[in-house]
Amino acid sequence: MAFTRAAGKHRRPGRIHRTTARAAGVATLAGTGVMGTLAAVPAQAAGTTAEQTGLTPVVSIGDSVAEQIDAQAVAQQQAADEKAAEEAARNAAARAAAKERAAEVRAAREAERRRLNAFVAPIAHSYVSTGYRTGGSLWSAGTHTGVDFHAAAGTAVHAVGSGTVVSAGWGGAYGYEVVIRMADGMYTQYGHLSSIGVSAGERVTPGRQIGLSGSTGNTTGPHLHFEARTTPDYGSDLDPVAYLRKHGVNV
């Protein structure tokens, strides 16, 4: 007599059916990327047979994997936040450095502008020995058209400000002379030089040595004859001391 298994919804699934279900669950885990994480879970159930596992251990392992994924996500977010903060700090430092360099460039330009616009005395540590418009037979015009600065022969003579050399050479009664067109449009003249150190067309800056004092031309002894003029020519003179003081030089 043949026996058959009673049909019904509570019938225990066969071995093939259970194995197929587990394979489908594993495939699902592999498709979601969890299988790589499962490999790191302690093999506490390595010795457990397939008949003893069922669904309950699988659910427990899934919870552990989810916790690990959450922890990894938190760690990755923290790393991303730290990287973003470091990048922001580097950008802020770069902007600050660029701002500082720009400020340094502006300061250097301003310092150079002030230097080029500054004025100095034609002879350092000297004084006016003969004043402007002093009368006497020593001058062909009847009066002194400039001022004389006390200076021993060979003393350095400096351009009083920025400008361009108009002429440099023999000037008759002035001996060896230099005439400079100043940046403000005025002209300065340096006479009785023993030697000249610049040429016509050359640009000069405040304090540039242009020659050495002497006693060439119509003179009774070594000194520097200095004039301020509205043109490069004789007869357009004005008070050179007032001109220098206007530009901050007290002589």
mmCIF file of C-alpha atoms in Angstrom:
data_model
loop_
_atom_site.group_PDB
_atom_site.id
_atom_site.type_symbol
_atom_site.label_atom_id
_atom_site.label_comp_id
_atom_site.label_asym_id
_atom_site.label_seq_id
_atom_site.Cartn_x
_atom_site.Cartn_y
_atom_site.Cartn_z
ATOM 1 C CA MET A 1 0.000 0.000 0.000
ATOM 2 C CA ALA A 2 1.515 3.315 -1.031
ATOM 3 C CA PHE A 3 1.667 6.270 1.371
ATOM 4 C CA THR A 4 1.485 9.812 0.250
ATOM 5 C CA ARG A 5 2.307 13.018 2.178
ATOM 6 C CA ALA A 6 -0.722 14.954 3.140
ATOM 7 C CA ALA A 7 -1.093 18.249 1.341
ATOM 8 C CA GLY A 8 -1.648 21.455 3.284
ATOM 9 C CA LYS A 9 -0.290 24.922 3.998
ATOM 10 C CA HIS A 10 1.624 23.760 7.103
ATOM 11 C CA ARG A 11 3.577 21.146 5.276
ATOM 12 C CA ARG A 12 7.313 21.440 6.050
ATOM 13 C CA PRO A 13 9.222 22.663 2.979
ATOM 14 C CA GLY A 14 11.431 20.241 1.310
ATOM 15 C CA ARG A 15 15.237 20.427 1.351
ATOM 16 C CA ILE A 16 15.391 21.642 -2.236
ATOM 17 C CA HIS A 17 12.888 24.413 -1.529
ATOM 18 C CA ARG A 18 14.774 25.627 1.578
ATOM 19 C CA THR A 19 18.111 25.627 -0.236
ATOM 20 C CA THR A 20 16.630 27.596 -3.107
ATOM 21 C CA ALA A 21 15.202 30.208 -0.704
ATOM 22 C CA ARG A 22 18.551 30.688 1.016
ATOM 23 C CA ALA A 23 20.281 31.042 -2.352
ATOM 24 C CA ALA A 24 17.818 33.740 -3.328
ATOM 25 C CA GLY A 25 18.475 35.592 -0.062
ATOM 26 C CA VAL A 26 22.225 35.419 -0.610
ATOM 27 C CA ALA A 27 21.794 36.707 -4.142
ATOM 28 C CA THR A 28 19.769 39.630 -2.803
ATOM 29 C CA LEU A 29 22.497 40.463 -0.260
ATOM 30 C CA ALA A 30 25.154 40.253 -2.952
ATOM 31 C CA GLY A 31 23.157 42.554 -5.220
ATOM 32 C CA THR A 32 22.950 45.218 -2.504
ATOM 33 C CA GLY A 33 26.664 45.088 -1.730
ATOM 34 C CA VAL A 34 26.244 43.506 1.688
ATOM 35 C CA MET A 35 28.082 40.297 0.889
ATOM 36 C CA GLY A 36 31.446 42.060 1.144
ATOM 37 C CA THR A 37 30.537 43.155 4.640
ATOM 38 C CA LEU A 38 29.259 39.721 5.622
ATOM 39 C CA ALA A 39 32.698 38.357 4.936
ATOM 40 C CA ALA A 40 34.041 40.478 7.784
ATOM 41 C CA VAL A 41 31.471 39.271 10.323
ATOM 42 C CA PRO A 42 32.949 36.783 12.813
ATOM 43 C CA ALA A 43 32.252 33.258 11.647
ATOM 44 C CA GLN A 44 30.446 32.379 14.807
ATOM 45 C CA ALA A 45 28.005 30.208 12.874
ATOM 46 C CA ALA A 46 30.586 28.464 10.722
ATOM 47 C CA GLY A 47 29.883 25.105 12.310
ATOM 48 C CA THR A 48 26.127 25.439 12.201
ATOM 49 C CA THR A 49 24.371 23.291 9.682
ATOM 50 C CA ALA A 50 21.997 24.670 7.116
ATOM 51 C CA GLU A 51 19.137 22.887 8.864
ATOM 52 C CA GLN A 52 19.867 24.834 12.085
ATOM 53 C CA THR A 53 20.042 28.347 10.601
ATOM 54 C CA GLY A 54 16.686 29.185 9.096
ATOM 55 C CA LEU A 55 15.736 32.844 8.792
ATOM 56 C CA THR A 56 16.344 34.071 12.308
ATOM 57 C CA PRO A 57 20.225 34.061 12.164
ATOM 58 C CA VAL A 58 20.052 35.726 8.747
ATOM 59 C CA VAL A 59 17.970 38.569 10.176
ATOM 60 C CA SER A 60 20.423 38.937 13.084
ATOM 61 C CA ILE A 61 23.382 39.141 10.700
ATOM 62 C CA GLY A 62 21.519 41.696 8.619
ATOM 63 C CA ASP A 63 21.099 43.969 11.641
ATOM 64 C CA SER A 64 24.825 43.757 12.379
ATOM 65 C CA VAL A 65 25.671 44.587 8.775
ATOM 66 C CA ALA A 66 23.324 47.598 8.853
ATOM 67 C CA GLU A 67 25.057 48.890 11.964
ATOM 68 C CA GLN A 68 28.438 48.524 10.295
ATOM 69 C CA ILE A 69 27.188 50.321 7.175
ATOM 70 C CA ASP A 70 25.818 53.149 9.302
ATOM 71 C CA ALA A 71 29.146 53.430 11.114
ATOM 72 C CA GLN A 72 31.003 53.473 7.803
ATOM 73 C CA ALA A 73 28.675 56.156 6.464
ATOM 74 C CA VAL A 74 29.252 58.277 9.560
ATOM 75 C CA ALA A 75 33.026 57.843 9.258
ATOM 76 C CA GLN A 76 32.955 58.725 5.569
ATOM 77 C CA GLN A 77 30.875 61.831 6.256
ATOM 78 C CA GLN A 78 33.262 62.892 9.002
ATOM 79 C CA ALA A 79 36.223 62.412 6.640
ATOM 80 C CA ALA A 80 34.448 64.423 3.945
ATOM 81 C CA ASP A 81 33.668 67.205 6.435
ATOM 82 C CA GLU A 82 37.275 67.281 7.626
ATOM 83 C CA LYS A 83 38.538 67.427 4.026
ATOM 84 C CA ALA A 84 36.139 70.254 3.217
ATOM 85 C CA ALA A 85 37.247 72.134 6.340
ATOM 86 C CA GLU A 86 40.920 71.689 5.395
ATOM 87 C CA GLU A 87 40.220 72.911 1.847
ATOM 88 C CA ALA A 88 38.343 75.928 3.203
ATOM 89 C CA ALA A 89 41.248 76.704 5.542
ATOM 90 C CA ARG A 90 43.748 76.468 2.660
ATOM 91 C CA ASN A 91 41.605 78.745 0.513
ATOM 92 C CA ALA A 92 41.269 81.248 3.344
ATOM 93 C CA ALA A 93 45.037 81.185 3.901
ATOM 94 C CA ALA A 94 45.662 81.684 0.168
ATOM 95 C CA ARG A 95 43.273 84.645 0.080
ATOM 96 C CA ALA A 96 44.911 86.161 3.147
ATOM 97 C CA ALA A 97 48.375 85.704 1.620
ATOM 98 C CA ALA A 98 47.240 87.278 -1.662
ATOM 99 C CA LYS A 99 45.716 90.199 0.227
ATOM 100 C CA GLU A 100 48.925 90.660 2.189
ATOM 101 C CA ARG A 101 51.039 90.585 -0.990
ATOM 102 C CA ALA A 102 48.742 93.146 -2.622
ATOM 103 C CA ALA A 103 49.070 95.393 0.431
ATOM 104 C CA GLU A 104 52.859 95.056 0.310
ATOM 105 C CA VAL A 105 52.892 95.966 -3.384
ATOM 106 C CA ARG A 106 50.725 99.015 -2.731
ATOM 107 C CA ALA A 107 52.943 100.072 0.162
ATOM 108 C CA ALA A 108 56.079 99.671 -1.959
ATOM 109 C CA ARG A 109 54.552 101.708 -4.780
ATOM 110 C CA GLU A 110 53.510 104.421 -2.367
ATOM 111 C CA ALA A 111 56.992 104.500 -0.817
ATOM 112 C CA GLU A 112 58.548 104.764 -4.277
ATOM 113 C CA ARG A 113 56.113 107.524 -5.240
ATOM 114 C CA ARG A 114 57.024 109.475 -2.105
ATOM 115 C CA ARG A 115 60.721 108.956 -2.781
ATOM 116 C CA LEU A 116 60.444 110.202 -6.359
ATOM 117 C CA ASN A 117 58.446 113.224 -5.262
ATOM 118 C CA ALA A 118 60.812 114.075 -2.419
ATOM 119 C CA PHE A 119 63.369 116.871 -2.546
ATOM 120 C CA VAL A 120 66.829 117.091 -0.979
ATOM 121 C CA ALA A 121 69.482 119.764 -0.587
ATOM 122 C CA PRO A 122 72.021 119.967 -3.446
ATOM 123 C CA ILE A 123 74.895 119.782 -0.950
ATOM 124 C CA ALA A 124 74.450 117.662 2.160
ATOM 125 C CA HIS A 125 75.131 119.329 5.525
ATOM 126 C CA SER A 126 75.888 122.684 3.930
ATOM 127 C CA TYR A 127 74.517 126.207 4.174
ATOM 128 C CA VAL A 128 73.868 129.237 1.972
ATOM 129 C CA SER A 129 76.977 131.412 1.954
ATOM 130 C CA THR A 130 75.631 134.031 -0.499
ATOM 131 C CA GLY A 131 71.917 134.714 -0.740
ATOM 132 C CA TYR A 132 69.554 135.291 -3.658
ATOM 133 C CA ARG A 133 69.519 138.795 -5.205
ATOM 134 C CA THR A 134 72.610 139.881 -3.332
ATOM 135 C CA GLY A 135 73.957 142.982 -5.102
ATOM 136 C CA GLY A 136 77.518 143.660 -6.197
ATOM 137 C CA SER A 137 79.933 144.008 -9.104
ATOM 138 C CA LEU A 138 80.782 140.325 -9.021
ATOM 139 C CA TRP A 139 77.682 139.473 -11.085
ATOM 140 C CA SER A 140 77.088 140.711 -14.604
ATOM 141 C CA ALA A 141 73.374 141.166 -13.879
ATOM 142 C CA GLY A 142 74.187 143.367 -10.904
ATOM 143 C CA THR A 143 72.578 140.918 -8.496
ATOM 144 C CA HIS A 144 73.017 137.264 -7.634
ATOM 145 C CA THR A 145 70.635 135.136 -9.725
ATOM 146 C CA GLY A 146 70.905 132.141 -7.424
ATOM 147 C CA VAL A 147 72.422 131.126 -4.092
ATOM 148 C CA ASP A 148 75.864 129.829 -3.257
ATOM 149 C CA PHE A 149 76.215 126.725 -1.095
ATOM 150 C CA HIS A 150 79.401 126.421 0.908
ATOM 151 C CA ALA A 151 81.403 123.442 -0.366
ATOM 152 C CA ALA A 152 85.025 122.447 -0.593
ATOM 153 C CA ALA A 153 86.312 121.408 -4.001
ATOM 154 C CA GLY A 154 85.307 117.856 -4.840
ATOM 155 C CA THR A 155 82.160 117.773 -2.665
ATOM 156 C CA ALA A 156 79.328 115.646 -4.081
ATOM 157 C CA VAL A 157 76.553 117.657 -5.746
ATOM 158 C CA HIS A 158 73.076 116.056 -5.868
ATOM 159 C CA ALA A 159 69.961 116.546 -7.960
ATOM 160 C CA VAL A 160 67.407 118.137 -5.649
ATOM 161 C CA GLY A 161 64.523 116.113 -7.111
ATOM 162 C CA SER A 162 63.329 113.891 -9.945
ATOM 163 C CA GLY A 163 63.837 115.200 -13.463
ATOM 164 C CA THR A 164 65.619 114.992 -16.784
ATOM 165 C CA VAL A 165 69.005 116.509 -17.575
ATOM 166 C CA VAL A 166 68.589 119.277 -20.156
ATOM 167 C CA SER A 167 72.241 120.186 -20.534
ATOM 168 C CA ALA A 168 75.549 119.146 -19.008
ATOM 169 C CA GLY A 169 78.772 120.906 -19.995
ATOM 170 C CA TRP A 170 80.505 124.247 -20.173
ATOM 171 C CA GLY A 171 78.304 127.200 -19.245
ATOM 172 C CA GLY A 172 80.555 130.230 -19.702
ATOM 173 C CA ALA A 173 80.658 132.296 -16.486
ATOM 174 C CA TYR A 174 79.029 129.344 -14.680
ATOM 175 C CA GLY A 175 81.927 127.075 -15.598
ATOM 176 C CA TYR A 176 80.900 123.445 -15.842
ATOM 177 C CA GLU A 177 77.173 123.274 -15.151
ATOM 178 C CA VAL A 178 74.168 120.951 -15.171
ATOM 179 C CA VAL A 179 70.593 122.074 -15.880
ATOM 180 C CA ILE A 180 67.715 119.730 -14.976
ATOM 181 C CA ARG A 181 64.039 119.970 -15.921
ATOM 182 C CA MET A 182 62.212 118.975 -12.737
ATOM 183 C CA ALA A 183 59.137 116.766 -12.581
ATOM 184 C CA ASP A 184 57.059 119.792 -11.530
ATOM 185 C CA GLY A 185 58.022 121.679 -14.702
ATOM 186 C CA MET A 186 60.621 123.947 -13.087
ATOM 187 C CA TYR A 187 64.362 123.933 -13.847
ATOM 188 C CA THR A 188 67.363 123.774 -11.513
ATOM 189 C CA GLN A 189 70.907 124.769 -12.357
ATOM 190 C CA TYR A 190 74.179 123.689 -10.695
ATOM 191 C CA GLY A 191 77.267 125.757 -11.557
ATOM 192 C CA HIS A 192 81.048 125.995 -11.043
ATOM 193 C CA LEU A 193 81.421 122.196 -10.985
ATOM 194 C CA SER A 194 84.845 120.589 -11.128
ATOM 195 C CA SER A 195 83.425 117.515 -12.885
ATOM 196 C CA ILE A 196 80.098 116.324 -14.315
ATOM 197 C CA GLY A 197 78.616 112.862 -13.812
ATOM 198 C CA VAL A 198 75.479 112.954 -15.995
ATOM 199 C CA SER A 199 74.580 113.528 -19.649
ATOM 200 C CA ALA A 200 71.805 115.417 -21.434
ATOM 201 C CA GLY A 201 68.623 113.342 -21.671
ATOM 202 C CA GLU A 202 69.441 111.274 -18.595
ATOM 203 C CA ARG A 203 66.745 110.877 -15.958
ATOM 204 C CA VAL A 204 67.722 111.516 -12.342
ATOM 205 C CA THR A 205 66.075 110.869 -8.990
ATOM 206 C CA PRO A 206 66.278 112.848 -5.737
ATOM 207 C CA GLY A 207 69.774 112.689 -4.242
ATOM 208 C CA ARG A 208 71.426 111.361 -7.412
ATOM 209 C CA GLN A 209 75.040 112.578 -7.589
ATOM 210 C CA ILE A 210 75.397 114.672 -10.744
ATOM 211 C CA GLY A 211 78.899 116.059 -10.267
ATOM 212 C CA LEU A 212 81.500 117.508 -7.893
ATOM 213 C CA SER A 213 81.767 121.081 -6.673
ATOM 214 C CA GLY A 214 84.647 123.285 -7.807
ATOM 215 C CA SER A 215 85.567 126.797 -8.886
ATOM 216 C CA THR A 216 85.319 126.706 -12.681
ATOM 217 C CA GLY A 217 84.036 129.791 -14.504
ATOM 218 C CA ASN A 218 83.649 133.228 -12.927
ATOM 219 C CA THR A 219 84.280 132.524 -9.249
ATOM 220 C CA THR A 220 86.541 133.555 -6.385
ATOM 221 C CA GLY A 221 86.709 130.108 -4.829
ATOM 222 C CA PRO A 222 85.104 126.661 -4.691
ATOM 223 C CA HIS A 223 81.363 126.521 -3.971
ATOM 224 C CA LEU A 224 78.130 125.455 -5.651
ATOM 225 C CA HIS A 225 76.041 128.034 -7.472
ATOM 226 C CA PHE A 226 72.405 126.843 -7.444
ATOM 227 C CA GLU A 227 69.463 128.381 -9.294
ATOM 228 C CA ALA A 228 65.735 127.651 -9.658
ATOM 229 C CA ARG A 229 64.267 128.777 -12.999
ATOM 230 C CA THR A 230 61.006 128.769 -14.916
ATOM 231 C CA THR A 231 62.906 127.985 -18.142
ATOM 232 C CA PRO A 232 66.306 126.396 -18.793
ATOM 233 C CA ASP A 233 67.754 129.779 -19.725
ATOM 234 C CA TYR A 234 69.497 132.546 -17.829
ATOM 235 C CA GLY A 235 67.199 135.350 -16.664
ATOM 236 C CA SER A 236 64.182 133.200 -15.672
ATOM 237 C CA ASP A 237 65.354 132.737 -12.097
ATOM 238 C CA LEU A 238 63.275 132.813 -8.928
ATOM 239 C CA ASP A 239 64.145 132.435 -5.245
ATOM 240 C CA PRO A 240 65.818 128.985 -4.997
ATOM 241 C CA VAL A 241 65.558 128.863 -1.193
ATOM 242 C CA ALA A 242 61.809 129.458 -1.356
ATOM 243 C CA TYR A 243 61.568 126.780 -4.056
ATOM 244 C CA LEU A 244 63.366 124.210 -1.921
ATOM 245 C CA ARG A 245 61.342 125.085 1.166
ATOM 246 C CA LYS A 246 58.133 124.699 -0.820
ATOM 247 C CA HIS A 247 59.211 121.081 -1.333
ATOM 248 C CA GLY A 248 60.127 120.473 2.290
ATOM 249 C CA VAL A 249 63.869 121.250 2.234
ATOM 250 C CA ASN A 250 65.048 123.754 4.819
ATOM 251 C CA VAL A 251 68.347 125.402 3.956
#
